[in-house]
Amino acid sequence: MKTEIKICLPVYKIVYSVLFMILLSLVRGISFVHEIGIAMQVYVGLLALIFCADTYETEFQGHRFEVLALRPLAGRVKAIRRRLLIQFIYLCILSSVGYVCFYWQSPQSDDSMNPLGLYGIYMAAAAVMVLFWGILSMTLVSVGHNLWTGIGIALLLWMALNSSWGDSALGKWNIFAFTYRDVTDMGNYSWLLGTGIALLLSVIMAAAIPWTIKKRGMGI
């Protein structure tokens, strides 16, 4: 486990991810506590997209693939899933800390909304975003055999969904439906449909990791 942590959480990734959260809390203005989750969700997905893209590609960049390839396929799959889990936990913790950082702006609290409830809902939505965008970018990089191509395709999808077109065309089915929801209607959980789709696709991509590993391996 220590080896996997060193591989997938190098110092430079920790530094830029922490700076990302700090800068986001400084430049993304909010007025109310219930706006924090809206301000953060899409950018948590963006950070996960970049952060997890090289989960498997790092073996090729670091010329360690020959060592990993000595393991049976099941061992390689286990190692990659373990790295994804480590990064998932790290990014969820960072997302939690980032949420608290927004209190630097002294946002107003609406008495009709429970701050702890808002925080819990945000963390659930953020966790799914970390999982979906992290696995998606890793999958695209592995299938495309190129780090920047995979990131670029994932980024284009992120931009399309995080837009007025994505909101109007997909509505509650949009993966970012949480961000575009009516926050004044706390009883409306239609955004769970989009979040549920993201979770389902994440499970499918996680199950397909053995295939993506073999696909990348054939493209050496």
CSV table of C-alpha atoms in Angstrom, one decimal:
chain,number,residue,atom,x,y,z
A,1,MET,CA,0.0,0.0,0.0
A,2,LYS,CA,2.9,2.4,0.8
A,3,THR,CA,4.3,1.9,-2.6
A,4,GLU,CA,0.9,2.6,-4.3
A,5,ILE,CA,0.6,5.8,-2.2
A,6,LYS,CA,4.0,7.0,-3.3
A,7,ILE,CA,3.2,6.3,-7.0
A,8,CYS,CA,-0.3,7.9,-7.1
A,9,LEU,CA,0.2,10.7,-4.6
A,10,PRO,CA,3.5,12.3,-5.5
A,11,VAL,CA,4.4,15.6,-3.8
A,12,TYR,CA,3.7,17.7,-6.9
A,13,LYS,CA,0.1,16.4,-7.2
A,14,ILE,CA,-0.6,17.1,-3.6
A,15,VAL,CA,0.8,20.6,-3.9
A,16,TYR,CA,-1.2,21.6,-7.1
A,17,SER,CA,-4.4,20.0,-5.8
A,18,VAL,CA,-4.3,21.8,-2.5
A,19,LEU,CA,-3.5,25.1,-4.2
A,20,PHE,CA,-6.4,24.4,-6.6
A,21,MET,CA,-8.8,24.2,-3.7
A,22,ILE,CA,-7.4,27.3,-1.9
A,23,LEU,CA,-7.6,29.4,-5.1
A,24,LEU,CA,-11.1,28.1,-5.8
A,25,SER,CA,-12.3,29.3,-2.4
A,26,LEU,CA,-10.7,32.7,-3.0
A,27,VAL,CA,-11.8,33.5,-6.6
A,28,ARG,CA,-15.2,31.8,-6.8
A,29,GLY,CA,-17.5,34.3,-5.0
A,30,ILE,CA,-20.5,33.2,-3.0
A,31,SER,CA,-23.0,35.0,-0.8
A,32,PHE,CA,-24.8,32.1,0.9
A,33,VAL,CA,-23.8,28.8,2.5
A,34,HIS,CA,-26.1,26.9,0.2
A,35,GLU,CA,-24.0,28.2,-2.8
A,36,ILE,CA,-20.8,26.4,-1.7
A,37,GLY,CA,-21.8,23.0,-3.1
A,38,ILE,CA,-22.9,24.6,-6.3
A,39,ALA,CA,-19.6,26.5,-6.6
A,40,MET,CA,-17.5,23.4,-6.0
A,41,GLN,CA,-19.1,20.3,-7.6
A,42,VAL,CA,-18.1,20.9,-11.2
A,43,TYR,CA,-14.6,21.9,-10.2
A,44,VAL,CA,-14.1,18.9,-8.0
A,45,GLY,CA,-14.9,16.8,-11.1
A,46,LEU,CA,-12.3,18.8,-13.1
A,47,LEU,CA,-9.7,18.3,-10.4
A,48,ALA,CA,-10.4,14.5,-10.3
A,49,LEU,CA,-10.2,14.4,-14.2
A,50,ILE,CA,-6.7,15.8,-14.2
A,51,PHE,CA,-5.5,14.1,-10.9
A,52,CYS,CA,-6.4,10.5,-11.8
A,53,ALA,CA,-5.7,10.6,-15.5
A,54,ASP,CA,-2.2,9.0,-15.2
A,55,THR,CA,-3.3,6.3,-12.7
A,56,TYR,CA,-2.1,3.6,-15.1
A,57,GLU,CA,-0.2,5.7,-17.6
A,58,THR,CA,2.4,6.6,-15.0
A,59,GLU,CA,3.7,3.0,-15.3
A,60,PHE,CA,4.7,3.8,-18.9
A,61,GLN,CA,6.0,7.3,-18.3
A,62,GLY,CA,8.1,6.0,-15.4
A,63,HIS,CA,9.3,3.0,-17.4
A,64,ARG,CA,8.0,0.6,-14.7
A,65,PHE,CA,5.5,-1.2,-17.0
A,66,GLU,CA,7.9,-4.2,-17.4
A,67,VAL,CA,7.9,-4.7,-13.6
A,68,LEU,CA,4.1,-4.4,-13.3
A,69,ALA,CA,3.6,-6.7,-16.3
A,70,LEU,CA,5.4,-9.5,-14.4
A,71,ARG,CA,2.3,-9.7,-12.2
A,72,PRO,CA,-0.7,-11.7,-13.4
A,73,LEU,CA,-3.6,-9.7,-14.8
A,74,ALA,CA,-5.5,-10.0,-11.5
A,75,GLY,CA,-2.6,-8.5,-9.6
A,76,ARG,CA,-2.3,-5.6,-12.0
A,77,VAL,CA,-6.1,-4.9,-11.7
A,78,LYS,CA,-5.9,-5.0,-8.0
A,79,ALA,CA,-3.0,-2.5,-8.0
A,80,ILE,CA,-4.8,0.0,-10.2
A,81,ARG,CA,-8.1,-0.3,-8.3
A,82,ARG,CA,-6.1,0.3,-5.1
A,83,ARG,CA,-4.5,3.4,-6.6
A,84,LEU,CA,-7.9,4.7,-7.6
A,85,LEU,CA,-9.2,4.1,-4.1
A,86,ILE,CA,-6.3,6.0,-2.6
A,87,GLN,CA,-6.8,8.9,-4.9
A,88,PHE,CA,-10.6,8.8,-4.3
A,89,ILE,CA,-10.1,9.0,-0.5
A,90,TYR,CA,-7.6,11.8,-0.8
A,91,LEU,CA,-9.8,13.9,-3.2
A,92,CYS,CA,-12.8,13.4,-1.0
A,93,ILE,CA,-10.9,14.6,2.0
A,94,LEU,CA,-9.6,17.6,0.0
A,95,SER,CA,-13.1,18.4,-1.2
A,96,SER,CA,-14.3,18.4,2.4
A,97,VAL,CA,-11.5,20.8,3.4
A,98,GLY,CA,-12.2,22.9,0.4
A,99,TYR,CA,-15.9,23.3,1.4
A,100,VAL,CA,-14.8,24.6,4.8
A,101,CYS,CA,-12.4,27.1,3.1
A,102,PHE,CA,-15.3,28.9,1.5
A,103,TYR,CA,-16.3,30.1,5.0
A,104,TRP,CA,-13.4,32.6,4.6
A,105,GLN,CA,-15.9,34.6,2.6
A,106,SER,CA,-18.3,34.7,5.6
A,107,PRO,CA,-21.4,33.5,3.6
A,108,GLN,CA,-24.8,34.1,5.0
A,109,SER,CA,-26.8,31.1,6.3
A,110,ASP,CA,-30.5,30.6,5.5
A,111,ASP,CA,-32.4,29.6,8.6
A,112,SER,CA,-34.6,27.3,6.5
A,113,MET,CA,-31.6,25.2,5.4
A,114,ASN,CA,-29.5,23.0,7.7
A,115,PRO,CA,-25.8,23.7,7.1
A,116,LEU,CA,-24.8,20.1,8.1
A,117,GLY,CA,-27.5,18.8,5.7
A,118,LEU,CA,-26.2,20.9,2.9
A,119,TYR,CA,-22.6,19.7,3.6
A,120,GLY,CA,-23.7,16.1,3.7
A,121,ILE,CA,-25.6,16.4,0.4
A,122,TYR,CA,-22.6,18.1,-1.2
A,123,MET,CA,-20.1,15.4,0.0
A,124,ALA,CA,-22.3,12.7,-1.5
A,125,ALA,CA,-22.5,14.5,-4.9
A,126,ALA,CA,-18.8,15.4,-4.8
A,127,ALA,CA,-17.8,11.8,-4.0
A,128,VAL,CA,-19.6,10.6,-7.1
A,129,MET,CA,-18.0,13.3,-9.2
A,130,VAL,CA,-14.5,12.3,-8.0
A,131,LEU,CA,-15.3,8.7,-8.8
A,132,PHE,CA,-16.8,9.3,-12.2
A,133,TRP,CA,-14.3,11.8,-13.6
A,134,GLY,CA,-11.3,10.0,-12.1
A,135,ILE,CA,-12.2,6.6,-13.7
A,136,LEU,CA,-13.3,8.2,-16.9
A,137,SER,CA,-10.1,10.1,-17.5
A,138,MET,CA,-8.0,7.1,-16.6
A,139,THR,CA,-10.0,4.9,-19.0
A,140,LEU,CA,-9.7,7.3,-21.9
A,141,VAL,CA,-6.0,7.7,-21.4
A,142,SER,CA,-5.5,3.9,-21.3
A,143,VAL,CA,-7.7,3.3,-24.3
A,144,GLY,CA,-6.1,6.2,-26.3
A,145,HIS,CA,-2.6,5.3,-25.3
A,146,ASN,CA,-1.9,9.0,-24.7
A,147,LEU,CA,-2.2,11.1,-21.5
A,148,TRP,CA,-3.1,14.4,-23.2
A,149,THR,CA,-5.5,13.0,-25.7
A,150,GLY,CA,-7.4,11.2,-22.9
A,151,ILE,CA,-7.4,14.4,-20.7
A,152,GLY,CA,-8.5,16.5,-23.7
A,153,ILE,CA,-11.5,14.2,-24.6
A,154,ALA,CA,-12.6,14.1,-20.9
A,155,LEU,CA,-12.2,17.9,-20.7
A,156,LEU,CA,-14.4,18.4,-23.8
A,157,LEU,CA,-17.1,16.3,-22.2
A,158,TRP,CA,-16.8,18.1,-18.9
A,159,MET,CA,-17.2,21.5,-20.7
A,160,ALA,CA,-20.2,20.2,-22.7
A,161,LEU,CA,-22.0,19.0,-19.6
A,162,ASN,CA,-21.1,22.0,-17.5
A,163,SER,CA,-22.8,24.4,-19.9
A,164,SER,CA,-26.3,25.9,-20.6
A,165,TRP,CA,-26.6,23.4,-23.4
A,166,GLY,CA,-25.9,20.5,-21.0
A,167,ASP,CA,-28.5,21.9,-18.5
A,168,SER,CA,-31.2,22.5,-21.1
A,169,ALA,CA,-30.7,19.3,-23.1
A,170,LEU,CA,-30.2,16.9,-20.3
A,171,GLY,CA,-31.9,18.6,-17.3
A,172,LYS,CA,-32.2,16.2,-14.4
A,173,TRP,CA,-30.3,13.5,-16.3
A,174,ASN,CA,-27.2,15.7,-16.5
A,175,ILE,CA,-24.3,14.5,-14.5
A,176,PHE,CA,-24.0,18.0,-13.2
A,177,ALA,CA,-27.7,18.3,-12.3
A,178,PHE,CA,-26.7,18.9,-8.7
A,179,THR,CA,-25.1,22.1,-9.7
A,180,TYR,CA,-28.0,23.3,-11.8
A,181,ARG,CA,-30.7,22.3,-9.3
A,182,ASP,CA,-33.0,24.8,-7.6
A,183,VAL,CA,-31.4,25.1,-4.2
A,184,THR,CA,-34.4,26.9,-2.8
A,185,ASP,CA,-36.4,23.7,-3.2
A,186,MET,CA,-34.7,21.4,-0.8
A,187,GLY,CA,-37.3,18.7,-1.3
A,188,ASN,CA,-36.5,18.3,-5.0
A,189,TYR,CA,-34.1,15.4,-5.4
A,190,SER,CA,-34.4,15.0,-9.1
A,191,TRP,CA,-30.7,15.7,-9.5
A,192,LEU,CA,-30.1,12.2,-8.0
A,193,LEU,CA,-31.0,10.8,-11.5
A,194,GLY,CA,-27.9,12.5,-13.1
A,195,THR,CA,-25.8,11.6,-10.1
A,196,GLY,CA,-27.1,8.0,-10.3
A,197,ILE,CA,-26.1,7.8,-13.9
A,198,ALA,CA,-22.6,8.9,-13.1
A,199,LEU,CA,-22.4,6.3,-10.4
A,200,LEU,CA,-23.6,3.5,-12.7
A,201,LEU,CA,-21.1,4.5,-15.4
A,202,SER,CA,-18.4,4.5,-12.8
A,203,VAL,CA,-19.2,1.0,-11.7
A,204,ILE,CA,-19.2,-0.1,-15.3
A,205,MET,CA,-15.8,1.5,-16.0
A,206,ALA,CA,-14.4,0.0,-12.8
A,207,ALA,CA,-15.5,-3.4,-13.9
A,208,ALA,CA,-13.9,-2.8,-17.3
A,209,ILE,CA,-10.4,-2.1,-15.8
A,210,PRO,CA,-9.1,-5.5,-16.8
A,211,TRP,CA,-10.0,-4.7,-20.4
A,212,THR,CA,-8.5,-1.2,-20.3
A,213,ILE,CA,-5.2,-2.6,-18.8
A,214,LYS,CA,-5.0,-5.2,-21.7
A,215,LYS,CA,-5.9,-2.5,-24.2
A,216,ARG,CA,-3.1,-0.2,-23.0
A,217,GLY,CA,-0.7,-3.0,-22.8
A,218,MET,CA,-1.2,-3.9,-26.4
A,219,GLY,CA,-0.4,-0.3,-27.4
A,220,ILE,CA,3.1,-0.2,-26.0
